[in-house]
C-alpha cells in the first residue's frame, strides 16, 4: 500500500493564525477557545457527542514543514528522534489534541484548550474516555528531565515541539 487517502470531515477554527505563538499542547491553551465546524454530511455522526466533556481531535497539520527524523523539541536543548516527540512536522502530519467540549450547536463544536492553528483540516473526532485513554506511566522519557521547563511553558501559556 503506497498511499492512503483521507478527506477532511470539517475545519478547526481557532484564534491562532500561524504555528508560531500557538500553545504547544492543550494545557498551554487552557483559556483559548475554538470552534470545530463539521461538514453537514457528517452531522448525523455527532449525535450523543455532547455527553462527553472531552474529545480527541485528530487533524492534519497542514502548515507543517518537511519532516525531519531528528528534531530539537521546544522543551529541550538536545535533539531527539521525531517519534519521541510531538513535533507537528512528521511523515504523516497528524496532530492529536484532547480538548474540552463546551457545547454543540448545529454541527459546530465549541471547544477550549486548543493548540491548533486556525483553518486546520479535521480528520476525526473520538470521545475521550479515561478508562480507555488514561494511564499512569512510570516513564516519560526525556521529558522527565524537563519538568521545570514544562511547568514554565505552561505558566507562560506556551507548551511545542519545533
Ligand atoms: C507540539 S504540536 C502538538 C500538537 C498535538 N497536541 C499533538 O500532540 O499531536 C503543537 C504545535 O503544532 C503547531 N500546529 C498546530 N496546528 C498546526 C497546523 N495546522 N499546521 C502546522 N503546525 C500546527 C503549533 O505550532 C503548535 O504549537
PDB file of C-alpha atoms and ligand atoms in Angstrom, residues 19-20 22-26 59-64 86-88 94-97 115-117 120 159-161, ligand 1:
ATOM      1  CA  UNK A  19       2.100  27.880  14.183  1.00  0.00           C
ATOM      2  CA  UNK A  20       4.340  30.446  15.899  1.00  0.00           C
ATOM      3  CA  UNK A  22       0.168  28.751  19.158  1.00  0.00           C
ATOM      4  CA  UNK A  23       0.193  26.910  22.520  1.00  0.00           C
ATOM      5  CA  UNK A  24       2.443  23.879  22.463  1.00  0.00           C
ATOM      6  CA  UNK A  25      -0.091  21.461  23.925  1.00  0.00           C
ATOM      7  CA  UNK A  26      -3.717  21.804  25.066  1.00  0.00           C
ATOM      8  CA  UNK A  59      -6.226  16.595  12.338  1.00  0.00           C
ATOM      9  CA  UNK A  60      -3.847  17.303   9.510  1.00  0.00           C
ATOM     10  CA  UNK A  61      -1.113  19.800  10.420  1.00  0.00           C
ATOM     11  CA  UNK A  62      -1.455  21.477   7.050  1.00  0.00           C
ATOM     12  CA  UNK A  63       1.199  24.157   7.698  1.00  0.00           C
ATOM     13  CA  UNK A  64       3.892  21.790   8.937  1.00  0.00           C
ATOM     14  CA  UNK A  86       5.067  15.614  19.468  1.00  0.00           C
ATOM     15  CA  UNK A  87       6.514  17.769  16.649  1.00  0.00           C
ATOM     16  CA  UNK A  88       3.858  18.607  14.017  1.00  0.00           C
ATOM     17  CA  UNK A  94      -1.268  14.023  12.026  1.00  0.00           C
ATOM     18  CA  UNK A  95      -1.967  16.061  15.152  1.00  0.00           C
ATOM     19  CA  UNK A  96      -3.860  14.795  18.181  1.00  0.00           C
ATOM     20  CA  UNK A  97      -5.361  17.062  20.822  1.00  0.00           C
ATOM     21  CA  UNK A 115      -3.095  24.114  20.486  1.00  0.00           C
ATOM     22  CA  UNK A 116      -4.259  24.122  16.865  1.00  0.00           C
ATOM     23  CA  UNK A 117      -3.832  26.689  14.091  1.00  0.00           C
ATOM     24  CA  UNK A 120      -6.713  23.135  10.246  1.00  0.00           C
ATOM     25  CA  UNK A 159       3.872  24.331  25.521  1.00  0.00           C
ATOM     26  CA  UNK A 160       5.662  22.692  21.421  1.00  0.00           C
ATOM     27  CA  UNK A 161       7.945  20.730  19.642  1.00  0.00           C
TER      28      UNK A 161
HETATM   29  C1  LIG B   1       3.685  20.278  19.538  1.00  0.00           C
HETATM   30  S1  LIG B   1       2.333  20.279  18.417  1.00  0.00           S
HETATM   31  C2  LIG B   1       1.284  19.218  19.275  1.00  0.00           C
HETATM   32  C3  LIG B   1       0.001  19.021  18.540  1.00  0.00           C
HETATM   33  C4  LIG B   1      -0.850  17.940  19.165  1.00  0.00           C
HETATM   34  N1  LIG B   1      -1.277  18.274  20.506  1.00  0.00           N
HETATM   35  C5  LIG B   1      -0.104  16.632  19.141  1.00  0.00           C
HETATM   36  O1  LIG B   1       0.438  16.250  20.169  1.00  0.00           O
HETATM   37  O2  LIG B   1      -0.089  15.987  18.079  1.00  0.00           O
HETATM   38  C6  LIG B   1       1.545  21.821  18.697  1.00  0.00           C
HETATM   39  C7  LIG B   1       2.101  22.833  17.779  1.00  0.00           C
HETATM   40  O3  LIG B   1       1.756  22.445  16.473  1.00  0.00           O
HETATM   41  C8  LIG B   1       1.686  23.572  15.646  1.00  0.00           C
HETATM   42  N2  LIG B   1       0.469  23.445  14.842  1.00  0.00           N
HETATM   43  C9  LIG B   1      -0.811  23.423  15.259  1.00  0.00           C
HETATM   44  N3  LIG B   1      -1.654  23.299  14.220  1.00  0.00           N
HETATM   45  C10 LIG B   1      -0.866  23.224  13.107  1.00  0.00           C
HETATM   46  C11 LIG B   1      -1.135  23.097  11.712  1.00  0.00           C
HETATM   47  N4  LIG B   1      -2.367  23.009  11.230  1.00  0.00           N
HETATM   48  N5  LIG B   1      -0.073  23.053  10.874  1.00  0.00           N
HETATM   49  C12 LIG B   1       1.198  23.139  11.346  1.00  0.00           C
HETATM   50  N6  LIG B   1       1.508  23.275  12.641  1.00  0.00           N
HETATM   51  C13 LIG B   1       0.490  23.323  13.514  1.00  0.00           C
HETATM   52  C14 LIG B   1       1.688  24.796  16.554  1.00  0.00           C
HETATM   53  O4  LIG B   1       2.961  25.406  16.455  1.00  0.00           O
HETATM   54  C15 LIG B   1       1.514  24.222  17.945  1.00  0.00           C
HETATM   55  O5  LIG B   1       2.228  24.957  18.912  1.00  0.00           O
END
